[in-house]
Coordinates of C-alpha atoms in Angstrom, one line a residue:
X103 CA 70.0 -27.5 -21.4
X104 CA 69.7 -29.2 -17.8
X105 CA 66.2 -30.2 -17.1
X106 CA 64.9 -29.4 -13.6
X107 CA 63.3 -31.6 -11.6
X108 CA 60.7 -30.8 -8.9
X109 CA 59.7 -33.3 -6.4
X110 CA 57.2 -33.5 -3.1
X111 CA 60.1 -33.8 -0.5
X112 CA 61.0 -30.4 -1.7
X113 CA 58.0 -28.9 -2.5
X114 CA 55.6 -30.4 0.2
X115 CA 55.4 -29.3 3.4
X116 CA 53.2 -30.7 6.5
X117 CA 51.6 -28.6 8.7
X118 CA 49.2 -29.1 11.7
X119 CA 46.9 -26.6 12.1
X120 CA 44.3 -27.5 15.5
X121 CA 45.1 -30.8 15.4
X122 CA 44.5 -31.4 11.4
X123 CA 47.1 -32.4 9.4
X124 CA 47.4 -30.4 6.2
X125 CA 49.8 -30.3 3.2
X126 CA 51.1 -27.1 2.1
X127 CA 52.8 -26.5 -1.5
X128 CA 54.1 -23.6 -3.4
X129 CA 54.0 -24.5 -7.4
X130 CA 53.0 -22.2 -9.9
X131 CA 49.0 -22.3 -9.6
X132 CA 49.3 -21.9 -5.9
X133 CA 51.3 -18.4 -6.9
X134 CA 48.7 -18.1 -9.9
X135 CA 45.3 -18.2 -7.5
X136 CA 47.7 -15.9 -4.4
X137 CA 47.8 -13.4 -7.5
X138 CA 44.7 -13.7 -9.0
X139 CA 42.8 -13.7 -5.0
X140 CA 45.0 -10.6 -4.2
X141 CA 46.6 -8.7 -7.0
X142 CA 49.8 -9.6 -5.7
X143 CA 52.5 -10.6 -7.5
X144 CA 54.9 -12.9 -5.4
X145 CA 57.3 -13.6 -7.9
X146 CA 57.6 -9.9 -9.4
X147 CA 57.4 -8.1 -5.8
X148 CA 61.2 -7.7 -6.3
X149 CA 63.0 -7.3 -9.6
X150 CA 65.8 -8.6 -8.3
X151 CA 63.8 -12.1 -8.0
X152 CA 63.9 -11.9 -11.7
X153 CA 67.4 -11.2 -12.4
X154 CA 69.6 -13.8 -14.7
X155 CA 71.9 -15.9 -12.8
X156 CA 70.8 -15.4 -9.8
X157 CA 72.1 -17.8 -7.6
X158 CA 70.1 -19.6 -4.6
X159 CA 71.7 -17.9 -1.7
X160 CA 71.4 -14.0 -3.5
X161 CA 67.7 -15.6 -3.7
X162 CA 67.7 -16.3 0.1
X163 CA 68.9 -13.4 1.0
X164 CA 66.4 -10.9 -1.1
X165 CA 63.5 -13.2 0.5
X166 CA 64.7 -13.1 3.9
X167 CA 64.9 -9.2 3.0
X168 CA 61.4 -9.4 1.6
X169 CA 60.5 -11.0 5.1
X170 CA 62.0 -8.3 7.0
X171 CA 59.8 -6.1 5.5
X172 CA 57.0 -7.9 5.6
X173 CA 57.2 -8.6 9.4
X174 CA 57.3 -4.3 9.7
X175 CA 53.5 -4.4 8.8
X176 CA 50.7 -3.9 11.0
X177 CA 49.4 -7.0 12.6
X178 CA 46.3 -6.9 11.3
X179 CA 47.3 -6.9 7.5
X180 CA 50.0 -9.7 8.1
X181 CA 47.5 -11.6 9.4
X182 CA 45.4 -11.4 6.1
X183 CA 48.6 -11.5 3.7
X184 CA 49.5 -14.7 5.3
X185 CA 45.8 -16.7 5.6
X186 CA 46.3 -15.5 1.8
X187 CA 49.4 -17.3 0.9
X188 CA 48.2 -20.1 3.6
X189 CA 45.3 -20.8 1.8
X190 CA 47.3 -20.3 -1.7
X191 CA 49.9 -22.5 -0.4
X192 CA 47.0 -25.5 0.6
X193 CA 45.0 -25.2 -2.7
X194 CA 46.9 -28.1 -4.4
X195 CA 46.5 -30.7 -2.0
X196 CA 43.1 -29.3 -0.2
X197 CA 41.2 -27.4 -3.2
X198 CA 38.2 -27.6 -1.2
X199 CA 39.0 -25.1 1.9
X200 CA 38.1 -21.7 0.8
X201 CA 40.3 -18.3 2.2
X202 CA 37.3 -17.9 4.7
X203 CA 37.6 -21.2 5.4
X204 CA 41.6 -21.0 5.7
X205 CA 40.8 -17.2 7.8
X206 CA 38.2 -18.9 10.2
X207 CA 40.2 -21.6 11.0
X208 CA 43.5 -19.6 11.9
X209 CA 41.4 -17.3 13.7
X210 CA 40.9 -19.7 16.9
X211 CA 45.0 -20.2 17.7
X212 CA 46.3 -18.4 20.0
X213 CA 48.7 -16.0 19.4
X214 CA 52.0 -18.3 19.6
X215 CA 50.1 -20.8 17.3
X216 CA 49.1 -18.3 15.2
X217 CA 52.9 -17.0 14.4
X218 CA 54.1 -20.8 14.0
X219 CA 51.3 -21.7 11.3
X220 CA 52.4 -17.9 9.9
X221 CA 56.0 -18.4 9.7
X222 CA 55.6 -22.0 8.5
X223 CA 53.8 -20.7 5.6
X224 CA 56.4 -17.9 4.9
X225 CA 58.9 -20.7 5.4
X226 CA 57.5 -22.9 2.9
X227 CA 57.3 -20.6 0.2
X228 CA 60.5 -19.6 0.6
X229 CA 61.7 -22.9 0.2
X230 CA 60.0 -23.2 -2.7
X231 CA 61.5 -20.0 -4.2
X232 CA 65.0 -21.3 -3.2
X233 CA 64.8 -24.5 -5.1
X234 CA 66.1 -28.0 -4.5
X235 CA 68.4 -28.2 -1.2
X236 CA 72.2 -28.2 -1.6
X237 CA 74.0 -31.8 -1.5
X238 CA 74.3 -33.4 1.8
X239 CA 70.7 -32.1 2.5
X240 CA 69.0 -35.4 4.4
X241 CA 65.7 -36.0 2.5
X242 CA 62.8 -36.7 5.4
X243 CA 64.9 -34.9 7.8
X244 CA 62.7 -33.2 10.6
X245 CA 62.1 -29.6 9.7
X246 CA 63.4 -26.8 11.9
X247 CA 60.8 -24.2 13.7
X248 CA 58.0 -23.6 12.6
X249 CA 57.2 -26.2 10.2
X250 CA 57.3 -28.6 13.3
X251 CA 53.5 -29.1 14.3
X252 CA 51.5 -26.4 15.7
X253 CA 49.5 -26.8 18.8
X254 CA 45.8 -27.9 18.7
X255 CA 43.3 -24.6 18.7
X256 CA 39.7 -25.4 20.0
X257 CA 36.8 -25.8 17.4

């Protein structure tokens, strides 16, 4: 049996959010404390996620599905899913902010901040679903989008 191994340059993932730096990561209490704050179930929201042999692009493309779909929701409940796996996703490295904490400080971006820190998070956790990257991968390369830093918000 291969062992895996996990490591922070693929399961870290900086984010600026109003000018403070903060570290988000996906492992399994982070999904643990999104389930147990929400009743959701990340991992089991599609069977297929559970499927033997799955491989990591059939994985990619159910999340990117799942993303879809979660995009189609009304503003005002994506905006409280993603503080939830924001603030899921930051309990590791920042145990002390609470969701209201996570909610309140989301809640003074703007609009085009908001949707960076909100698909940074979704991009995150995707990554960590989809495992280590594929060879040729450069470790410490700059990330793409939205996990690039996100504008200062006001106090």
């Amino acid at each position: 049996m291969t062992e895996t191994q996990t490591s922070p340059t693929q399961t870290d993932f900086p984010i600026t959010i109003a000018g403070v730096p903060y570290l988000l990561a996906f492992p399994m209490a982070a999904y643990w404390a999104y389930n147990d704050a929400t009743g959701i179930d990340l991992l089991a929201a599609d069977p297929r996620v559970l499927k033997p042999g799955l491989t990591n692009e059939g994985l990619a493309a159910i999340v990117e599905e799942m993303q879809a779909e979660y995009l189609k929701k009304p503003f005002r409940q994506r905006q409280k899913d993603s503080c939830d796996l924001l603030w899921a996703g930051l309990q590791l490295h920042h145990p002390d902010l609470t969701r209201e904490a996570v909610e309140k400080l989301v809640s003074h971006l703007s609009a085009h901040e908001y949707r960076l820190v909100e698909m940074a998070a979704l991009q995150a956790h995707r990554a960590s679903l989809e495992g280590p990257k594929p060879a040729g991968h450069k470790e410490g390369a700059e990330p793409d989008g939205p996990l690039a830093e996100a504008p200062s918000a006001p106090n």
